[in-house]
Coordinates of C-alpha atoms and ligand atoms in Angstrom, one line a residue:
X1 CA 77.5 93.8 100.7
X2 CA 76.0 95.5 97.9
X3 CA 77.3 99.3 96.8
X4 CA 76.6 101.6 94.0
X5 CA 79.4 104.1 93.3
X6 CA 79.9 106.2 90.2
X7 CA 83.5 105.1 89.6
X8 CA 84.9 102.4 90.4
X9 CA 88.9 101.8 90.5
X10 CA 91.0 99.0 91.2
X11 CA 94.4 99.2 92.2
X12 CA 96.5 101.4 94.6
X13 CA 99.7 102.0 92.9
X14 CA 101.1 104.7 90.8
X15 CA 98.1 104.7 88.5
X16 CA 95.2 103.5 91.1
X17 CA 96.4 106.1 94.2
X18 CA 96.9 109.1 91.1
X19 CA 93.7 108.2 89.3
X20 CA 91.8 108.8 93.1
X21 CA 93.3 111.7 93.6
X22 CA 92.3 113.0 89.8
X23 CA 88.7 112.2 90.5
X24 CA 89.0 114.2 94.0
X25 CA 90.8 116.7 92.3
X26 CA 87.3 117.5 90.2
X27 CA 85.4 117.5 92.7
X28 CA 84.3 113.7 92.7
X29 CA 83.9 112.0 95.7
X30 CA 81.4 109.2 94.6
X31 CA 84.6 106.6 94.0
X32 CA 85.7 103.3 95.1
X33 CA 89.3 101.9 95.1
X34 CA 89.9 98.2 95.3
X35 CA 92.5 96.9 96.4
X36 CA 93.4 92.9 96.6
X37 CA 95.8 93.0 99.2
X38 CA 96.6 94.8 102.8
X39 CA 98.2 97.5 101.8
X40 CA 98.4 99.5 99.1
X41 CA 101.3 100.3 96.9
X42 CA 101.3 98.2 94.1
X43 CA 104.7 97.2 92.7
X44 CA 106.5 98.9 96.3
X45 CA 104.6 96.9 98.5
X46 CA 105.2 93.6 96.7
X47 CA 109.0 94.4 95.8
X48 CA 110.7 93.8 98.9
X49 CA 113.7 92.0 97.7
X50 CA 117.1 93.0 98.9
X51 CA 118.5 96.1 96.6
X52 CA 114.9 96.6 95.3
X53 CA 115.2 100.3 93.3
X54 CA 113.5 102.4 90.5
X55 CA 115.9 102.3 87.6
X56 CA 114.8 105.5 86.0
X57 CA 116.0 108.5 88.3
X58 CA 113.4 109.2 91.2
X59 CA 112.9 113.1 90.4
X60 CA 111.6 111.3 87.5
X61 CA 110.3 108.4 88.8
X62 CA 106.9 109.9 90.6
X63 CA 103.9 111.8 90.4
X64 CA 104.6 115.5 88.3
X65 CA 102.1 117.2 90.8
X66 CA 104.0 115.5 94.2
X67 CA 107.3 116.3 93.2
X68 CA 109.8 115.3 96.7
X69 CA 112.4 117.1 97.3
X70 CA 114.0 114.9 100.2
X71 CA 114.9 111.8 97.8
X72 CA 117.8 110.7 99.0
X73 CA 119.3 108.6 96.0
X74 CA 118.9 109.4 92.3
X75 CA 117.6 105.8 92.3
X76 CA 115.4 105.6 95.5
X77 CA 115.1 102.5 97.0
X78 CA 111.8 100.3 97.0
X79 CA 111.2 101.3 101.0
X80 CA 111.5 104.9 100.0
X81 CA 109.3 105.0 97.4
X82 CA 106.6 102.9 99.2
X83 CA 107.1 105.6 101.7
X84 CA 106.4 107.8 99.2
X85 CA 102.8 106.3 98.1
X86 CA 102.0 106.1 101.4
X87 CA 102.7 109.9 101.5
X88 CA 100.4 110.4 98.8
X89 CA 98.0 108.3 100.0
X90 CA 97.8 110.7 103.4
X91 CA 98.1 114.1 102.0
X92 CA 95.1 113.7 99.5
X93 CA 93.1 111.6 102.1
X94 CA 92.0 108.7 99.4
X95 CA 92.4 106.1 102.4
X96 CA 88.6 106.3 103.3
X97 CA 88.4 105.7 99.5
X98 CA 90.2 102.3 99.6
X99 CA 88.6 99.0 100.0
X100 CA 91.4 96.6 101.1
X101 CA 92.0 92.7 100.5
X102 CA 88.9 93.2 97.8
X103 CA 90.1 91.3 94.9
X104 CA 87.6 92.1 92.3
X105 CA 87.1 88.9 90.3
X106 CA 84.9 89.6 87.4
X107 CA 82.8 92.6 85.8
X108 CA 80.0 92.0 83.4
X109 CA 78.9 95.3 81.3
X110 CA 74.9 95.6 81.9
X111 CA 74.1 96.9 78.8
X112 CA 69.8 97.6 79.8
X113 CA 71.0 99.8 83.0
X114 CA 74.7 100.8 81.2
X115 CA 76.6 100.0 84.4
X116 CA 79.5 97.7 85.5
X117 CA 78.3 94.9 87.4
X118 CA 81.7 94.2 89.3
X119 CA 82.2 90.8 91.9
X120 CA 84.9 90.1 94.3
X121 CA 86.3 87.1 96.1
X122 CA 84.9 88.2 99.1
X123 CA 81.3 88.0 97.6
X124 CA 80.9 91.9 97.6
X125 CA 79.2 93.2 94.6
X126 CA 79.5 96.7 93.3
X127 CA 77.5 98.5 90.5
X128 CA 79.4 101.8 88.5
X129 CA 79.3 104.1 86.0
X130 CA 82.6 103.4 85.0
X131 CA 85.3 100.9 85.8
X132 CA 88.7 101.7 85.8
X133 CA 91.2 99.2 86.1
X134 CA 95.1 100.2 87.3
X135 CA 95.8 96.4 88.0
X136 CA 99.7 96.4 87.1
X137 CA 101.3 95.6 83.8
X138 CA 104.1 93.9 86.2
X139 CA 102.4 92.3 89.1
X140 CA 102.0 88.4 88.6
X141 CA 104.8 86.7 89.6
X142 CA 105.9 84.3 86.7
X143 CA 106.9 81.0 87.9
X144 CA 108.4 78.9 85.4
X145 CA 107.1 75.1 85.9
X146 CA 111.0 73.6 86.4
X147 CA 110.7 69.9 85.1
X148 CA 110.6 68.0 88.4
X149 CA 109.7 71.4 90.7
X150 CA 107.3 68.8 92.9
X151 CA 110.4 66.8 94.4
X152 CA 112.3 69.9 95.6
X153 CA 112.5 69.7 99.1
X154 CA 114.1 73.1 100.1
X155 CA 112.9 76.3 99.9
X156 CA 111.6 78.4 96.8
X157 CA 110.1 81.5 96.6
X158 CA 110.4 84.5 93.6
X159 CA 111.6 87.3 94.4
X160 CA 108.2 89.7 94.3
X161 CA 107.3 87.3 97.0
X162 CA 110.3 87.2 99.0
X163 CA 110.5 85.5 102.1
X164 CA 112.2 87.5 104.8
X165 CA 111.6 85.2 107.2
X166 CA 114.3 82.7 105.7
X167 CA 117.9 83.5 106.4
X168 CA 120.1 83.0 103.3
X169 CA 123.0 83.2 105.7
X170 CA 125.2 80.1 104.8
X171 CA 122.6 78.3 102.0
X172 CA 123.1 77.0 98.5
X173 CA 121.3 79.0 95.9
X174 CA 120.3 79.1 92.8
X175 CA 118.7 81.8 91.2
X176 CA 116.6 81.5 88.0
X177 CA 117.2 84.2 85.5
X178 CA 119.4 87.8 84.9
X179 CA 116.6 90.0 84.7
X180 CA 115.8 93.7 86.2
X181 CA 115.2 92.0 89.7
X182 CA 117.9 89.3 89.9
X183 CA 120.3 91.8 88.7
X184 CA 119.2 94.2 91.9
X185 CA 119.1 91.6 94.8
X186 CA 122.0 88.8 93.3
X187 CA 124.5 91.4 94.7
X188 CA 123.2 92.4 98.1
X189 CA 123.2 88.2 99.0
X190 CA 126.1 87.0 97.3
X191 CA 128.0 87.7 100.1
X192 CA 126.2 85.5 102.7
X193 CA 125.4 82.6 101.2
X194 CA 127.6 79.5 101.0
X195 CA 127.4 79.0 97.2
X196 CA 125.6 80.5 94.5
X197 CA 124.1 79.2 91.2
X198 CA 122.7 81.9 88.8
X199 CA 120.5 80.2 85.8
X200 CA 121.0 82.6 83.1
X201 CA 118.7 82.3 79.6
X202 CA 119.8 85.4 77.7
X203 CA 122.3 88.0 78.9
X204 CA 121.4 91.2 79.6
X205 CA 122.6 94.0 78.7
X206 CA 123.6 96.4 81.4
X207 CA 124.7 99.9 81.6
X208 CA 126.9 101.8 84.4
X209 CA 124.1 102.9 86.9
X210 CA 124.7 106.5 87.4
X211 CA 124.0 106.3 91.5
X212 CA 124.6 108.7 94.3
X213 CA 123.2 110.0 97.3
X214 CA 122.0 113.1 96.9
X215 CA 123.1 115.8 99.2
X216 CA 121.5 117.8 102.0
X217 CA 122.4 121.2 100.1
X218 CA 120.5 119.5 97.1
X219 CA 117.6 118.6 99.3
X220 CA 117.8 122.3 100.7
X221 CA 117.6 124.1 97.1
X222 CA 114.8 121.5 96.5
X223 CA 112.5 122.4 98.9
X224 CA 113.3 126.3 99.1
X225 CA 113.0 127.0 95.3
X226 CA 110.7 124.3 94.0
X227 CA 111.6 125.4 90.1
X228 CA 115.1 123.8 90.7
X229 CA 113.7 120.4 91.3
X230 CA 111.3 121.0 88.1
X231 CA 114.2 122.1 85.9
X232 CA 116.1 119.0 87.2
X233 CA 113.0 116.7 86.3
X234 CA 113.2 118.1 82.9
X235 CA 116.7 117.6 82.5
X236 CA 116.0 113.7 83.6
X237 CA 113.1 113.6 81.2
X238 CA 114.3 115.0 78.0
X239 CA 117.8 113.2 78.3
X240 CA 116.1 109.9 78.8
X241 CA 113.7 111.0 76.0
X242 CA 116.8 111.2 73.5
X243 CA 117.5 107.9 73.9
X244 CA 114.1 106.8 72.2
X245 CA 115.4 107.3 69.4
X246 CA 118.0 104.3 69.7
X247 CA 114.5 102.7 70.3
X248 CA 112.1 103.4 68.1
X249 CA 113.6 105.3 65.1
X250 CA 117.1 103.6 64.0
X251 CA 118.1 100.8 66.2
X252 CA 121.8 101.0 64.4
X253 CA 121.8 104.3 66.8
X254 CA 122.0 101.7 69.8
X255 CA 125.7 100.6 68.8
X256 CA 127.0 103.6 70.8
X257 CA 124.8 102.9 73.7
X258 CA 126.5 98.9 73.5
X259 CA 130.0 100.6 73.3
X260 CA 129.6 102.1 76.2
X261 CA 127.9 98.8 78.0
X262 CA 130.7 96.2 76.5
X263 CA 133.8 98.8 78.3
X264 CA 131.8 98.6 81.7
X265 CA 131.7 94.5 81.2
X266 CA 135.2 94.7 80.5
X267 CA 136.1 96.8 83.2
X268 CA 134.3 94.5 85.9
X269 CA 134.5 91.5 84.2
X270 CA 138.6 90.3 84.2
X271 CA 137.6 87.2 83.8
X272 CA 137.3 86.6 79.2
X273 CA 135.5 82.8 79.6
X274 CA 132.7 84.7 82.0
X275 CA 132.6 88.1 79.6
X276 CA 131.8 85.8 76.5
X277 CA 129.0 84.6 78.5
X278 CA 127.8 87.9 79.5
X279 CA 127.9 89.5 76.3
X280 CA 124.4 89.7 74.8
X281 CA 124.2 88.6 71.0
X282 CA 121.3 90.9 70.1
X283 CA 120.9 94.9 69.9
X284 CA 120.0 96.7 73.2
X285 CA 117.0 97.5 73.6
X286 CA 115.4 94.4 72.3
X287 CA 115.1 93.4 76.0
X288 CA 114.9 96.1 78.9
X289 CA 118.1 97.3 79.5
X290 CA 119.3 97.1 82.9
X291 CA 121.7 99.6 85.5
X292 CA 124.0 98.4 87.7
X293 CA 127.4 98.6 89.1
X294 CA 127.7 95.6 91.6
X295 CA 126.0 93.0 89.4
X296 CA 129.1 92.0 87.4
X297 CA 131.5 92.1 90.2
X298 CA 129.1 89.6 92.1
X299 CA 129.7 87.3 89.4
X300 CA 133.5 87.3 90.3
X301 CA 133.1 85.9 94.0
X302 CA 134.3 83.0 94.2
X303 CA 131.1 81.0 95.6
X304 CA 129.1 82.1 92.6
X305 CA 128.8 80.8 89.5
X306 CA 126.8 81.6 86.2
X307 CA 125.9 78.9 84.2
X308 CA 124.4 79.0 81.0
X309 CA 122.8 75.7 80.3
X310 CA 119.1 75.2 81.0
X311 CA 117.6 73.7 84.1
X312 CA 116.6 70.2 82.7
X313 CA 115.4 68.5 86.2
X314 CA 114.6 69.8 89.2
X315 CA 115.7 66.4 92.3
X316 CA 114.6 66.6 95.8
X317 CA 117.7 68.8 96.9
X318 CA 119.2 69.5 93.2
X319 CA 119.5 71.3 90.2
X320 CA 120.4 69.2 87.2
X321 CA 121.3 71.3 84.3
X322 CA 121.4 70.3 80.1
X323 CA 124.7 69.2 80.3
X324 CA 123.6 67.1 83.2
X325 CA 126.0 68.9 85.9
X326 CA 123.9 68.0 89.0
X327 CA 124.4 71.1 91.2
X328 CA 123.0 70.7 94.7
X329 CA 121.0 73.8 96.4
X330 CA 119.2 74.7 99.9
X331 CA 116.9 77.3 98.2
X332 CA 115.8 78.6 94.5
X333 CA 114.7 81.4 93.9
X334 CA 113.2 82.8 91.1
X335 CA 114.2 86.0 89.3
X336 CA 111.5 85.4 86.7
X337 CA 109.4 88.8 86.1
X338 CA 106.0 88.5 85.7
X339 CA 103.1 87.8 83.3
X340 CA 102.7 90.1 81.3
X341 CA 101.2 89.8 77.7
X342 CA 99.1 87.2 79.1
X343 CA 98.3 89.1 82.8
X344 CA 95.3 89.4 81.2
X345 CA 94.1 85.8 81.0
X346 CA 93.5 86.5 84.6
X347 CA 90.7 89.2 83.9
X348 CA 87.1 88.0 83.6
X349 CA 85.9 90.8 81.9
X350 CA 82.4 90.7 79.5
X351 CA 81.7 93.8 77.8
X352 CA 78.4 94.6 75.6
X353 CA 76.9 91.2 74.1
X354 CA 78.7 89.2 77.1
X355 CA 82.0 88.9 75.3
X356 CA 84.9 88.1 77.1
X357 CA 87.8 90.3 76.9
X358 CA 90.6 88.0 77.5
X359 CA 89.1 85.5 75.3
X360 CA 88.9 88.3 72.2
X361 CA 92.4 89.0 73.0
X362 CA 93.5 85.8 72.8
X363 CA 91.9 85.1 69.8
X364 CA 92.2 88.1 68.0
X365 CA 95.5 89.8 69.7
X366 CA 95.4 92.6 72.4
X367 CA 93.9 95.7 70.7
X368 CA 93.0 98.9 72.4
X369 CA 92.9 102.5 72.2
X370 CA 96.0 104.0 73.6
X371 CA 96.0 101.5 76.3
X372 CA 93.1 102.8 77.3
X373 CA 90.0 101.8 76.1
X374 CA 88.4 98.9 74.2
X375 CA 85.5 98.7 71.6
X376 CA 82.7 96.8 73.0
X377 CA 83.9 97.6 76.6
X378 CA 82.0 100.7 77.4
X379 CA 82.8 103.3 80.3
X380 CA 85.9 100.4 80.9
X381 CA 89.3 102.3 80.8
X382 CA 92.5 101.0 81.9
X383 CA 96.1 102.6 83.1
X384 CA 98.8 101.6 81.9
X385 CA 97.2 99.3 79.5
X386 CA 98.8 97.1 76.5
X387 CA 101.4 99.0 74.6
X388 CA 102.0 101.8 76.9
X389 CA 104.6 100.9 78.6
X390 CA 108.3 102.2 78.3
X391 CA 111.8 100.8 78.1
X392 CA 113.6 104.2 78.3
X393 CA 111.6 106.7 80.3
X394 CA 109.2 107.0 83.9
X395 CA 106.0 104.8 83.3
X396 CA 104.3 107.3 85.5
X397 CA 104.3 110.0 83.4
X398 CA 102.5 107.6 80.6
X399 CA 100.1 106.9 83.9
X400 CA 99.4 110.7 84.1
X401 CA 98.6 111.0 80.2
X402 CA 96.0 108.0 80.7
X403 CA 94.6 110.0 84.2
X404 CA 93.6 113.1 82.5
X405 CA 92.0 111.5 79.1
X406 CA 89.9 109.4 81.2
X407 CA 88.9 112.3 83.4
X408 CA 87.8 113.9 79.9
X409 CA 86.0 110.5 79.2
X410 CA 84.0 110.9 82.5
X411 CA 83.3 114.6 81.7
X412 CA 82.6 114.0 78.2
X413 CA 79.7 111.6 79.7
X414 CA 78.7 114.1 82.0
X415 CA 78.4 116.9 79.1
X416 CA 76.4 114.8 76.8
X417 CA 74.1 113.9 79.5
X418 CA 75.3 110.6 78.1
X419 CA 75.0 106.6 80.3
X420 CA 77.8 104.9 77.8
X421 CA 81.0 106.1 75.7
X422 CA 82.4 103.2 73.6
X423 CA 85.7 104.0 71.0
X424 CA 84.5 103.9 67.7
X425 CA 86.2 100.0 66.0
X426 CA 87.6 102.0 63.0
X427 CA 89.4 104.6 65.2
X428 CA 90.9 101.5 67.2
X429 CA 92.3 99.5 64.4
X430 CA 93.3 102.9 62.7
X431 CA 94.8 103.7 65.7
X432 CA 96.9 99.4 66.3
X433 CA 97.6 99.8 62.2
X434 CA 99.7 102.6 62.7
X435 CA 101.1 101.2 66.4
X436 CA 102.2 97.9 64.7
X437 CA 103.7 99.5 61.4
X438 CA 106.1 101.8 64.2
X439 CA 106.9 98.9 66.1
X440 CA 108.0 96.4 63.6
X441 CA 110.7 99.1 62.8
X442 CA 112.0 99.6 66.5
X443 CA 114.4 97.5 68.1
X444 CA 111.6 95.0 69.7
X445 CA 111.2 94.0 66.7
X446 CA 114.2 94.4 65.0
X447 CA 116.8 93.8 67.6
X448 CA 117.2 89.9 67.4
X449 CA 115.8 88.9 70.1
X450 CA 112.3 87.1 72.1
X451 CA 111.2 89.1 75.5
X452 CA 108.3 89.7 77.7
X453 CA 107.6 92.5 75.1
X454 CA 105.9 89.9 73.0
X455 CA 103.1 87.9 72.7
X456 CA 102.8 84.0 71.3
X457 CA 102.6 85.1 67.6
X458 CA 105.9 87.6 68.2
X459 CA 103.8 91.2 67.8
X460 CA 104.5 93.9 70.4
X461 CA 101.6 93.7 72.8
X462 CA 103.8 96.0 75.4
X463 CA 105.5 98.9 74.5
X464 CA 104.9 102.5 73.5
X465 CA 107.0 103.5 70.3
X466 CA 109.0 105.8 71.2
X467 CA 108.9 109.6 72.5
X468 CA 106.5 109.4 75.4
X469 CA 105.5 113.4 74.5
X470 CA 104.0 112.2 71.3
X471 CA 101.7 109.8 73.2
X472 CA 100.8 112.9 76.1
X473 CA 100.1 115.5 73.2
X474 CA 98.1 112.6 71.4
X475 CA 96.1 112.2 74.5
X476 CA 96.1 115.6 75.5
X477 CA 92.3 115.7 74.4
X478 CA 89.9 113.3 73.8
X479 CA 88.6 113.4 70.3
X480 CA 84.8 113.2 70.7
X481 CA 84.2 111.8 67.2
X482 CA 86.1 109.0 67.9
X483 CA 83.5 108.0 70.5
X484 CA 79.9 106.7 70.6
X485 CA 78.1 108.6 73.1
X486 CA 74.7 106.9 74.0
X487 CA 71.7 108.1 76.6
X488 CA 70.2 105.3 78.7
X489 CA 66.9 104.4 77.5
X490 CA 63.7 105.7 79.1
Ligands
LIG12 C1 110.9 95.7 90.8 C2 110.3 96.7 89.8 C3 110.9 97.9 89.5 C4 110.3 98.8 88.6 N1 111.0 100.0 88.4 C5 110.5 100.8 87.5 C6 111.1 102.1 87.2 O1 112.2 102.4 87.7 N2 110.6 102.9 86.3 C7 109.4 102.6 85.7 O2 108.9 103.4 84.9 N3 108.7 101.5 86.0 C8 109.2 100.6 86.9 N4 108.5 99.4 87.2 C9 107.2 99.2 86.6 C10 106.1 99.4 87.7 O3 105.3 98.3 87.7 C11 105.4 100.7 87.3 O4 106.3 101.8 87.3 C12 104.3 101.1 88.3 O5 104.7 100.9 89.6 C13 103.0 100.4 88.0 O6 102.0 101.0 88.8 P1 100.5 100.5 88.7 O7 99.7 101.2 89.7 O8 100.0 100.6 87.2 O9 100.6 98.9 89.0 P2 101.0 98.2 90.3 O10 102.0 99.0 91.1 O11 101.3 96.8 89.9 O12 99.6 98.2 91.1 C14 98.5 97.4 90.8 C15 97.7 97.2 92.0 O13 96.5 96.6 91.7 C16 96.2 95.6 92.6 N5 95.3 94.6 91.9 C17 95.7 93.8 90.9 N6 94.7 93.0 90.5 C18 93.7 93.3 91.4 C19 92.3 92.7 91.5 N7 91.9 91.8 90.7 N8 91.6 93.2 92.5 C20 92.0 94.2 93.4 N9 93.3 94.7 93.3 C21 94.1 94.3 92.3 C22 97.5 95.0 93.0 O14 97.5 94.4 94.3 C23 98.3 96.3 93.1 O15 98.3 97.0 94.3 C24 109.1 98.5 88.0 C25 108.5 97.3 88.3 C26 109.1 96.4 89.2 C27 108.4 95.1 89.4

């Protein structure tokens, strides 16, 4: 099957679902969505994992034009906010929109007709104006190739693929790695499982999650005076916006932010031997900083136990770890996160000339325009592209930035009667000079430690520095002279 569309988007989560409903919004209806699997949702559909939340609230946590009153946590659960999507989906019909399991796997810029030649697994072609991409920043699972992994004869899964269908109920575990997910799900199975072995790398460090359901009289006010639930969103934003500054500005500014994190490991952590091992060695921040309140008590049952050397062999039913403690387990699974700097290996991109994206970036280090757009990659934008996204505030409201510039991108085209708009190279590196220079003074950087944030050579290839407004009144409106606007050729 062969289709021309004007823009093409691929992707139904946050950014894909809001970007639809953008293009609807203006009065486009000649738009695709792709979407690789079944469903759409994105990060809630995959998620599934026992105790999958947001960690930033959920007034917060969702699209500034849908606000929901009827949240029933301040940290809704992954079922709720898939819910939620699915809401969104509905209300602003983009289903008819959405192409499911369509997993677009390469688009070549034409450059004689200026269109997007896009493929997909299925052998579908599709030909656009412009392509915009809302893949995920966090959606391939990272599955660390354990020495040995082949002889493993139990089960192993990670946990953005979790496998419902096998009961935990009485099995030896092991889980691989502290991070934002193990953190959520390592306390809802604890419980039921026979033993438990949690592989830790790096501590993290965690703050007290400020949970509760929120009440019916709250829900009421919500939906009966909207400006309540706007004020309240505010409120979340700007207090969560302070703590950029920790970030980006003065990382010393952190120290009162670990105070606070060391008295809630001491409270829940009794035990001094297992608080030394908890206790990160680097300044928060460096790593994302995780909530929770049942994570360190976990650690106290006495069928779990955190160990701290490396998995150094992986036997048939077996964990052997550096200090060559053999410990024997039913099941692993992996608490890993995802690809991220290097997600986009997985692209097969060619812009003007035929060059490939993912091989430039390699090679020359992931540069773009606010995340959004490339030089050399006309009429390509992406959402939530490299270095925009956020260790201290909602990643949707960055999505909602990137929405309404590349809306003015598509009407800029319009305007100018124009078939291509490519960024201009000096207003790119001006723009990753400046990016770099902030981030080598916030805590990424600074902090003493090596995360996902990072690529190979150690630069930032992830996060936004700092205040999240600065980046929404910077994108506010697309400066035209940083563009090159071309007309097709007669
Ligand atoms: C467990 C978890 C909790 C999180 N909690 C928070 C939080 O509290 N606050 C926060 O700000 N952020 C959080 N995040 C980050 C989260 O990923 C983003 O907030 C947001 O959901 C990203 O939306 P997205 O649409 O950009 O990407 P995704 O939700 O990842 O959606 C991308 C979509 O693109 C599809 N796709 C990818 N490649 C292709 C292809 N080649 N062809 C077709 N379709 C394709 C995928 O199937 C998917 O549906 C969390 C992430 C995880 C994993």
């Amino acid at each position: 099957m062969h289709r021309t569309t004007k823009v093409l988007v691929i992707g139904t989560g946050f950014s894909g679902l809001g970007m639809a409903i953008e293009l609807k919004r203006r009065g486009e209806h000649d738009f695709v969505v792709l979407e690789k699997a079944a469903d759409l949702g994105g990060t809630w559909r995959d998620n599934s994992y026992p105790g999958c939340a947001c960690d930033v609230p959920s007034h917060m946590y969702s699209f500034s034009f849908e606000m929901n009153p009827k949240w029933s946590r301040m940290f809704a659960k992954q079922g709720e906010i898939f819910d939620y999507l699915k809401h969104v989906a509905e209300k602003y019909r983009l289903r008819p929109h959405i192409r499911f399991n369509t997993k677009v796997s390469g688009a070549q810029w034409d450059d004689e007709a200026k269109r997007w030649n896009v493929t997909t697994e299925q052998g579908d072609t599709y030909t656009a104006q412009a392509l915009v991409a809302g893949v995920g920043a966090l959606h391939i699972p990272n599955v660390p190739e354990l020495p040995g992994i082949e002889n493993f004869s139990g089960k192993a899964f990670h946990s953005a693929q979790w496998d419902h269908d096998h009961d935990l109920t009485g099995k030896r575990v092991a889980v691989i790695g502290t991070g934002a997910s193990a953190i959520q799900f390592v306390p809802k199975i604890a419980g039921r499982v026979a033993s438990m072995k949690i592989f830790q790398r790096t501590p993290p460090w965690i703050m007290p999650k400020a949970d509760r359901e929120i009440n019916g009289w709250e829900q009421k006010l919500f939906r009966a005076l909207p400006f309540t639930q706007r004020a309240y969103r505010n409120f979340v934003y700007w207090t969560r916006e302070s703590s950029a500054l920790g970030f980006a500005v003065n990382p010393k500014i952190m120290q009162f932010a670990q105070g606070i994190a060391l008295r809630h490991l001491k409270k829940q952590v009794p035990d001094p031997a297992l608080r030394r091992k908890l206790k990160p060695d680097y300044t928060m921040g460096c790593k994302r900083v995780l909530i929770s309140n049942d994570f360190y008590p976990a650690l106290g049952y006495p069928n779990v136990d955190l160990v701290t050397d490396k998995v150094s062999e992986v036997r048939e039913k077996s964990i052997v770890d550096s200090a060559g403690v053999e410990h024997e387990v039913d099941v692993i699974i992996y608490g890993t996160g995802f690809h991220v700097v290097d997600s986009f290996d997985y692209l097969d991109i060619q812009g003007k000339g035929g060059v490939d994206l993912a091989k430039q970036w390699r090679q020359e280090g992931i540069e773009t325009y606010y995340g959004i757009t490339v030089s050399g990659f006309p009429n390509l934008f992406f959402l939530l592209g490299p270095n925009t996204g956020l260790g201290h505030n909602s990643v949707v409201f960055m999505i909602e930035s990137q929405i309404r510039y590349i809306s003015q991108c598509l009407q800029l085209l319009e305007k100018h009667r124009a078939a291509e708009l490519d960024v201009r190279v000096e207003a790119q590196q001006e723009f990753n000079e400046e990016l770099q220079r902030k981030l080598t003074k916030g805590v990424w950087t600074q902090g003493g430690c090596k995360s996902w944030y990072l690529d190979a050579q150690g630069v930032n290839r992830t996060v936004w520095p700092g205040f999240t407004w600065r980046y929404w009144m910077r994108t506010k409106r697309v400066r035209a002279e940083d563009y090159v606007l071309t007309t097709a050729a007669r």
